[in-house]
mmCIF file of C-alpha atoms in Angstrom:
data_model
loop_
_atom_site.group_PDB
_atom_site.id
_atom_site.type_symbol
_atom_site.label_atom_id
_atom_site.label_comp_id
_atom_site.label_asym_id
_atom_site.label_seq_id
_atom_site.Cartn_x
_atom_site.Cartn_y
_atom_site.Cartn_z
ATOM 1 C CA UNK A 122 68.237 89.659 143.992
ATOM 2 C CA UNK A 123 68.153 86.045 143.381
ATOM 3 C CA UNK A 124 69.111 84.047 146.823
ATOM 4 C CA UNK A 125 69.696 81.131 149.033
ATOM 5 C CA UNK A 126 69.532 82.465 152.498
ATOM 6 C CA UNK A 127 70.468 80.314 155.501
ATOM 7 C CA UNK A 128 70.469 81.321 159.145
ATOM 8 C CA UNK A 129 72.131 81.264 161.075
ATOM 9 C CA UNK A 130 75.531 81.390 159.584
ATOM 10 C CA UNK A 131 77.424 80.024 162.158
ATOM 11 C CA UNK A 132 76.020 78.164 165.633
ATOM 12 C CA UNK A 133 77.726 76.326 168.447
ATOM 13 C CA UNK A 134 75.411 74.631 170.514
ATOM 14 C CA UNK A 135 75.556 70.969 173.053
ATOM 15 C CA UNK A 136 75.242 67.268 172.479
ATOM 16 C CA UNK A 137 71.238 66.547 172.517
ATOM 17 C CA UNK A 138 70.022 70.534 172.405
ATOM 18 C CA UNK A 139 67.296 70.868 169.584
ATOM 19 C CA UNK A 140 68.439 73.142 166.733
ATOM 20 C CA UNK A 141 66.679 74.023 163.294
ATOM 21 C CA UNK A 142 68.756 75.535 160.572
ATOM 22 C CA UNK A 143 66.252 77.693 158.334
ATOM 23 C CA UNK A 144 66.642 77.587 154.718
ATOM 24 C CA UNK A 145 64.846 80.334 152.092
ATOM 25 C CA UNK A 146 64.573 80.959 148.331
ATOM 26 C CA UNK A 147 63.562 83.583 146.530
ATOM 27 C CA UNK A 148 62.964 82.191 142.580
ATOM 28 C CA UNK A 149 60.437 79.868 143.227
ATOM 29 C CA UNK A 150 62.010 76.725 142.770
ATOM 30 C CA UNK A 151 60.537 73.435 142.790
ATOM 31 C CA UNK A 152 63.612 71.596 144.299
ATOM 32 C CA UNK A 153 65.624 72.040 147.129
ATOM 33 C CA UNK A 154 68.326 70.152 149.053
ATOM 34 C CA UNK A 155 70.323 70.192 152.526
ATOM 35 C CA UNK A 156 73.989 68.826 151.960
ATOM 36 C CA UNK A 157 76.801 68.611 154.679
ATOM 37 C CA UNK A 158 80.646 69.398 153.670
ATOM 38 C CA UNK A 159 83.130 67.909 155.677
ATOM 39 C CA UNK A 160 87.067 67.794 154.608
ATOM 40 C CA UNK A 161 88.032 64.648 152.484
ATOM 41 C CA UNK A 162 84.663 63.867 151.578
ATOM 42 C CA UNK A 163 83.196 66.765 149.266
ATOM 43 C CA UNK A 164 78.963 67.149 149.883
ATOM 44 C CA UNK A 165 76.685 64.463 150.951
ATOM 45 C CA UNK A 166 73.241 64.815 150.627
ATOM 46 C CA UNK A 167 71.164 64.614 153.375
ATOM 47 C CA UNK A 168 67.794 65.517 152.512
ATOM 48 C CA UNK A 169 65.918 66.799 149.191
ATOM 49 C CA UNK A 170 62.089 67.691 148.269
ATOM 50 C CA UNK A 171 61.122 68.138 144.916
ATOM 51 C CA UNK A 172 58.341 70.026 145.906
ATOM 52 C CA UNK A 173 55.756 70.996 148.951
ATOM 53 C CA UNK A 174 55.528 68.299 151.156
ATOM 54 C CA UNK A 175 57.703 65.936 149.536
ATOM 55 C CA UNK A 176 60.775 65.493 151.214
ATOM 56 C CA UNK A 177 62.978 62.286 150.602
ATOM 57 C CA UNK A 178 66.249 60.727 152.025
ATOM 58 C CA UNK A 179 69.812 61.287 150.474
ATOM 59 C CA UNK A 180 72.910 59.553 151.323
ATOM 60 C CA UNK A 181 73.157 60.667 154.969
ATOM 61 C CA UNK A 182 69.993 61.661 157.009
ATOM 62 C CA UNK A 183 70.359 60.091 160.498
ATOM 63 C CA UNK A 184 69.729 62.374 162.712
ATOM 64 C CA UNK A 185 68.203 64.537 160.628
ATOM 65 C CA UNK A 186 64.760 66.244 159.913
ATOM 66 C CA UNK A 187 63.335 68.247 157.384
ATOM 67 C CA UNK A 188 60.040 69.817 156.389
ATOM 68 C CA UNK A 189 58.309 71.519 153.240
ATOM 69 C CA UNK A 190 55.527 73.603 153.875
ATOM 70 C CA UNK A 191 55.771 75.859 151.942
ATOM 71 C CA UNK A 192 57.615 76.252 148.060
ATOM 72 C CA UNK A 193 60.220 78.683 149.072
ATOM 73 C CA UNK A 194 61.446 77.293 152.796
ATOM 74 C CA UNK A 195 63.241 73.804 153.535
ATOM 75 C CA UNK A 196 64.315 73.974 157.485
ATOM 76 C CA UNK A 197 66.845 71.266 158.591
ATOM 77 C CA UNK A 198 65.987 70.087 162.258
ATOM 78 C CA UNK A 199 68.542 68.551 164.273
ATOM 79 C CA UNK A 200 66.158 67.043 167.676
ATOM 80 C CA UNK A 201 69.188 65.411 169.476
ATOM 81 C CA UNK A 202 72.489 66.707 167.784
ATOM 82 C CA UNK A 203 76.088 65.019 168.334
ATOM 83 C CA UNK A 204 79.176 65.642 167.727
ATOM 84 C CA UNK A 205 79.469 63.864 164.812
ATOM 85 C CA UNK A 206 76.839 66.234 163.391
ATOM 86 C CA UNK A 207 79.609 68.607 163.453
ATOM 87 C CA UNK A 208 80.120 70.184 159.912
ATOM 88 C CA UNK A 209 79.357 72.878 157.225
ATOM 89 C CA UNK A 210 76.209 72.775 156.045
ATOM 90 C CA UNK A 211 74.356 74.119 152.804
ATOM 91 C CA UNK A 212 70.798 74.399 151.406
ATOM 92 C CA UNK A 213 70.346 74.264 147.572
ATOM 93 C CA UNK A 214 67.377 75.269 145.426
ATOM 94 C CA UNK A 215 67.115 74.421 141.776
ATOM 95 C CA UNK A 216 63.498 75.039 139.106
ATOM 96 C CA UNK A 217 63.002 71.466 139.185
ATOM 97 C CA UNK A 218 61.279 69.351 136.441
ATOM 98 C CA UNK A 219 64.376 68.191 134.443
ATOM 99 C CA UNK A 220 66.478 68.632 138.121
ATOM 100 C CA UNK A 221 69.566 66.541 137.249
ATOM 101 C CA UNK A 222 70.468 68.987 134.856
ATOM 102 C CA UNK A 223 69.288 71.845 136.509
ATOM 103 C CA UNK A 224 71.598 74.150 138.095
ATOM 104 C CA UNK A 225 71.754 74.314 142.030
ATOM 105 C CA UNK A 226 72.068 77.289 143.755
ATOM 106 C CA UNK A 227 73.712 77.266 147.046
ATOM 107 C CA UNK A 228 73.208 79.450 150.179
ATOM 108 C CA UNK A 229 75.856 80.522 151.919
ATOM 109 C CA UNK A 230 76.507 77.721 154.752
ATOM 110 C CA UNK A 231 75.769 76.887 158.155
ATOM 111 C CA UNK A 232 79.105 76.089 160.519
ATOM 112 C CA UNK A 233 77.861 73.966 163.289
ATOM 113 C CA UNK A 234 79.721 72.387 166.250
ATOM 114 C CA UNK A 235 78.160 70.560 168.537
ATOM 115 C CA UNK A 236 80.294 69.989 171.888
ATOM 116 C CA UNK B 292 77.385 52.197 141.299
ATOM 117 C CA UNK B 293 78.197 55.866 140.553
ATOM 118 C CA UNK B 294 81.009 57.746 141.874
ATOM 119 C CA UNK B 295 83.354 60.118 140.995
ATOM 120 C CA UNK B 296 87.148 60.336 141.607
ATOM 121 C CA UNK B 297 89.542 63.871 141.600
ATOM 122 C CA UNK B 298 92.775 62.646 141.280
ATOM 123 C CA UNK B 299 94.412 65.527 142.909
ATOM 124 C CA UNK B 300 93.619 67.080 146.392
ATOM 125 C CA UNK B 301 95.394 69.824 145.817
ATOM 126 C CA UNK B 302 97.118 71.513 142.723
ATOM 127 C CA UNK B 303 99.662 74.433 142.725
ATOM 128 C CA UNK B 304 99.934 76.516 139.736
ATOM 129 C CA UNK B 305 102.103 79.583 138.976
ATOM 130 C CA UNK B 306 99.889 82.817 137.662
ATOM 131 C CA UNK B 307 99.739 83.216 134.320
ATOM 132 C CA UNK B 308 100.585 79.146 133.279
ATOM 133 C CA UNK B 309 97.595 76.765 132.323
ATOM 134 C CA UNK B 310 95.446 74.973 135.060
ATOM 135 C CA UNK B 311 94.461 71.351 134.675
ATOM 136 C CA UNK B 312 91.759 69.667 137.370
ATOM 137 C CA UNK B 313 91.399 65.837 136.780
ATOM 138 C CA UNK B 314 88.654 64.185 137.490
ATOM 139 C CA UNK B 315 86.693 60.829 136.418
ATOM 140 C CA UNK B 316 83.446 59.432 136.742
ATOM 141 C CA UNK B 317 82.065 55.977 136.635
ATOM 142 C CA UNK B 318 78.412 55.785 135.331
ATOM 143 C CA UNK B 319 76.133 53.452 133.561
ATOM 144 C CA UNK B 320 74.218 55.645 131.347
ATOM 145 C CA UNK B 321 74.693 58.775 130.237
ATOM 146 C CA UNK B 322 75.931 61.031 132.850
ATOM 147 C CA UNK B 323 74.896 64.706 133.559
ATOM 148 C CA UNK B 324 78.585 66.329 134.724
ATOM 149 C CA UNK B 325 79.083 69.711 136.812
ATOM 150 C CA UNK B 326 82.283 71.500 138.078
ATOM 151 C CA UNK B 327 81.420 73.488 140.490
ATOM 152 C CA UNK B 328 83.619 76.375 142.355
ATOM 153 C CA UNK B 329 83.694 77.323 146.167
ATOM 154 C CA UNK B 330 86.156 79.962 146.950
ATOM 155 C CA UNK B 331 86.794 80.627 150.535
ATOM 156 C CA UNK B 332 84.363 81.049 153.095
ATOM 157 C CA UNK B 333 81.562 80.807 150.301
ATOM 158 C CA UNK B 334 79.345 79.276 148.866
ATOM 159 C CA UNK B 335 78.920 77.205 145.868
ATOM 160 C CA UNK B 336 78.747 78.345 142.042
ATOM 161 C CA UNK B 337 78.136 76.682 139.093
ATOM 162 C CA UNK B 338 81.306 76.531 136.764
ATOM 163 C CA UNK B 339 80.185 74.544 133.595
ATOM 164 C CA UNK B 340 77.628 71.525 133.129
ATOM 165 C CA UNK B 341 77.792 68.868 130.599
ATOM 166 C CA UNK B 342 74.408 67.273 129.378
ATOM 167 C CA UNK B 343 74.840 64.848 126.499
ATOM 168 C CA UNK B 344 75.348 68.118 124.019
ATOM 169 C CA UNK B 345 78.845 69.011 123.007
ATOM 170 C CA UNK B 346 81.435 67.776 124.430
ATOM 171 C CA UNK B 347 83.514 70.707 125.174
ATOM 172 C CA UNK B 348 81.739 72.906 127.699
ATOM 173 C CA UNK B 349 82.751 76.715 128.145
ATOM 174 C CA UNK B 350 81.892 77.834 131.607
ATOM 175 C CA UNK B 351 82.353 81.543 133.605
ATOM 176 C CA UNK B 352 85.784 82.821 134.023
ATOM 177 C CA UNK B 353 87.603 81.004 131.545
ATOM 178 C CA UNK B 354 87.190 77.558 132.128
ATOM 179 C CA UNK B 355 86.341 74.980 130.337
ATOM 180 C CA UNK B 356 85.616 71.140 130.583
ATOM 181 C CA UNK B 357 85.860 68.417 127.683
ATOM 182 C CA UNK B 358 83.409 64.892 128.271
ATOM 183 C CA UNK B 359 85.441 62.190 127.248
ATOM 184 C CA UNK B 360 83.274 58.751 127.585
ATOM 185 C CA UNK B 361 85.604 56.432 126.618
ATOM 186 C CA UNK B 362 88.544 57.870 129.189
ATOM 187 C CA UNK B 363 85.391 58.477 131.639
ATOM 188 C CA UNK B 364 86.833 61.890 132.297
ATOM 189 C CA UNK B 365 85.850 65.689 132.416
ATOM 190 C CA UNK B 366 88.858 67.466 133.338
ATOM 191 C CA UNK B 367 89.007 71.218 133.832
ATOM 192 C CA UNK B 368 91.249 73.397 132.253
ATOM 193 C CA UNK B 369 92.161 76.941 131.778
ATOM 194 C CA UNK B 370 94.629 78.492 129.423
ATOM 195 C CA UNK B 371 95.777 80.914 132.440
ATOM 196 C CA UNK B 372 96.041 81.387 135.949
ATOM 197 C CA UNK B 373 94.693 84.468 137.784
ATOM 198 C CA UNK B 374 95.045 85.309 141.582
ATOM 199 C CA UNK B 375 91.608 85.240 142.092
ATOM 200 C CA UNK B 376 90.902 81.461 140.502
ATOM 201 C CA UNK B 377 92.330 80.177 144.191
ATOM 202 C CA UNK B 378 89.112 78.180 145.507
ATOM 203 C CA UNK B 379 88.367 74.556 145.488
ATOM 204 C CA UNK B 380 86.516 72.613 142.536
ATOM 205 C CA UNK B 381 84.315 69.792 142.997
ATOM 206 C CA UNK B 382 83.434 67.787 139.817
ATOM 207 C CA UNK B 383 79.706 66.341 140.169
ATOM 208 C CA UNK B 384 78.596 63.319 137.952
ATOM 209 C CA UNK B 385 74.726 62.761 138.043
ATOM 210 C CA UNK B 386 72.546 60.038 136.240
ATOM 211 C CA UNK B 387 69.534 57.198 136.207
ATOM 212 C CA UNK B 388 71.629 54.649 138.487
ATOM 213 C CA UNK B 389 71.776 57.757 141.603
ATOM 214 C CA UNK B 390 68.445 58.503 140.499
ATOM 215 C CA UNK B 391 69.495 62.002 139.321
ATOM 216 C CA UNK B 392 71.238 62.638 142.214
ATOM 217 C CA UNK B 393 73.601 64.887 142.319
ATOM 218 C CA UNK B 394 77.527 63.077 143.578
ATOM 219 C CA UNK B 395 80.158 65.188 144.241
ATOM 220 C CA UNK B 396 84.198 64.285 143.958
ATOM 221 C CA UNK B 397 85.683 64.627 147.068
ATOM 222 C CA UNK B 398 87.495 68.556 145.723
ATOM 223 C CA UNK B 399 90.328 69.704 144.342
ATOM 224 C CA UNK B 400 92.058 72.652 146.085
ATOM 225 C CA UNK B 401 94.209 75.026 143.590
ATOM 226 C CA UNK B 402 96.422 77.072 144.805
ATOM 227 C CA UNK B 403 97.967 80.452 142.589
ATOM 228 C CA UNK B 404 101.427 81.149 143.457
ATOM 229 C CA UNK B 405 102.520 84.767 142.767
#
C-alpha cells in the first residue's frame, strides 16, 4: 500500500531534550516536506527537499533540522525543543518534477508537546 | 505576495442541503489551487486541484471547485450534505511568486447537523 509513515504518532518530551521525528515513503517520490498545523493558522512549511541531499528552508524552520539521505526518508530533528515547538506535525511526499501541481501525500501526524 | 483567505472558520450545514466553502487567493501569475480535506484525527487528502485547465474542477466525494480569476476565488461546493463530509478544508493557492510553494488558508471547519 501506498504510504506516508511517521513515528512516532504522538510524543511528550522537555524544553531542550533532543528529539527526531522519522518520516518514510513508500512510492519513490522525489519531493518531500515537514509542515506544522497549529489552530488559526492552517500548515506552515518548515522544511522541503526536492530530492537526496537537497533540503531547503520554508516559512518556519528555526529550530529545526532535517536530513535526506536517502530518496524515501526525510527525519525532522528538533536539538533543543521549546514550548513553542508545541504542535501537530506532518511529513508530505509528492513525484516531484512539475511539484506545484503535484499532489502531496500526507502521513498521518506527529502531536508533540514540549513542557 | 501570495496568500490565501477562507472567509469562514467554521460553517454549519443541515444533511442533505448544499455546502458552500469560500475561499480567495491573491496571486500574480497563474495560480496552481488545491482543496484539501482533513477529517478528524487524520491526515490530509487531496480533494480537487486546479491547474490552468478547466475551470470547474470535480474532485472525490462530490465536490467540486470553480477558478474564478477575476473574483480571485475557488469556492467549494457540494449539491448535498452527508454525515460523513464533517472535517475541515483548507484551500491551497501555489505559484512562481512562492516559488511553487505550496500556501495553505488558514481552514474551514464544516459541521453536518442531523
Amino acid at each position: 500500500e501506498a504510504q506516508v509513515t511517521q513515528n512516532p504518532r504522538y510524543l511528550i518530551t522537555v524544553t531542550g531534550k533532543k528529539l527526531t521525528v522519522t518520516c518514510s515513503q513508500n512510492m519513490n517520490h522525489e519531493y518531500m516536506s515537514w509542515y506544522r498545523q497549529d489552530p488559526g493558522l492552517g500548515l506552515r512549511q518548515i522544511y522541503y527537499s526536492m530530492n537526496v541531499e537537497v533540503t531547503d528552508k520554508g516559512d518556519v524552520p528555526e529550530g529545526y533540522k532535517v536530513s535526506r539521505k536517502e530518496k524515501r526518508n526525510f527525519p525532522l530533528i528538533l536539538e533543543s525543543p521549546s514550548p513553542n515547538q508545541t504542535s501537530l506535525y506532518f511529513c508530505a511526499s509528492s513525484r516531484g518534477g512539475s511539484w506545484s501541481t503535484d499532489t502531496q501525500y500526507f502521513g498521518p501526524g506527529t502531536r508533540l508537546t514540549v513542557l | 505576495a501570495q496568500s490565501v483567505t477562507q472567509l469562514d472558520s467554521h460553517v454549519s450545514v443541515s444533511e442533505g442541503t448544499p455546502v458552500l466553502l469560500r475561499c480567495n487567493y491573491s496571486s500574480s501569475y497563474s495560480p496552481s489551487l488545491f482543496w484539501y480535506v482533513q477529517h478528524p484525527n487524520k491526515g490530509l487528502q487531496l480533494l480537487l486541484k486546479y491547474t490552468s485547465a478547466a475551470t470547474l474542477v470535480k474532485g472525490i466525494n462530490g465536490f467540486e471547485a470553480e477558478f474564478k480569476k477575476s473574483e480571485t476565488s475557488f469556492h467549494l461546493t457540494k449539491p448535498s450534505a452527508h454525515m460523513s463530509d464533517a472535517a475541515e478544508y483548507f484551500c491551497v493557492v501555489s505559484d512562481r511568486n512562492s516559488n511553487y510553494q505550496l500556501i495553505w488558508g488558514a481552514g474551514t471547519k464544516l459541521i453536518i447537523k442531523p
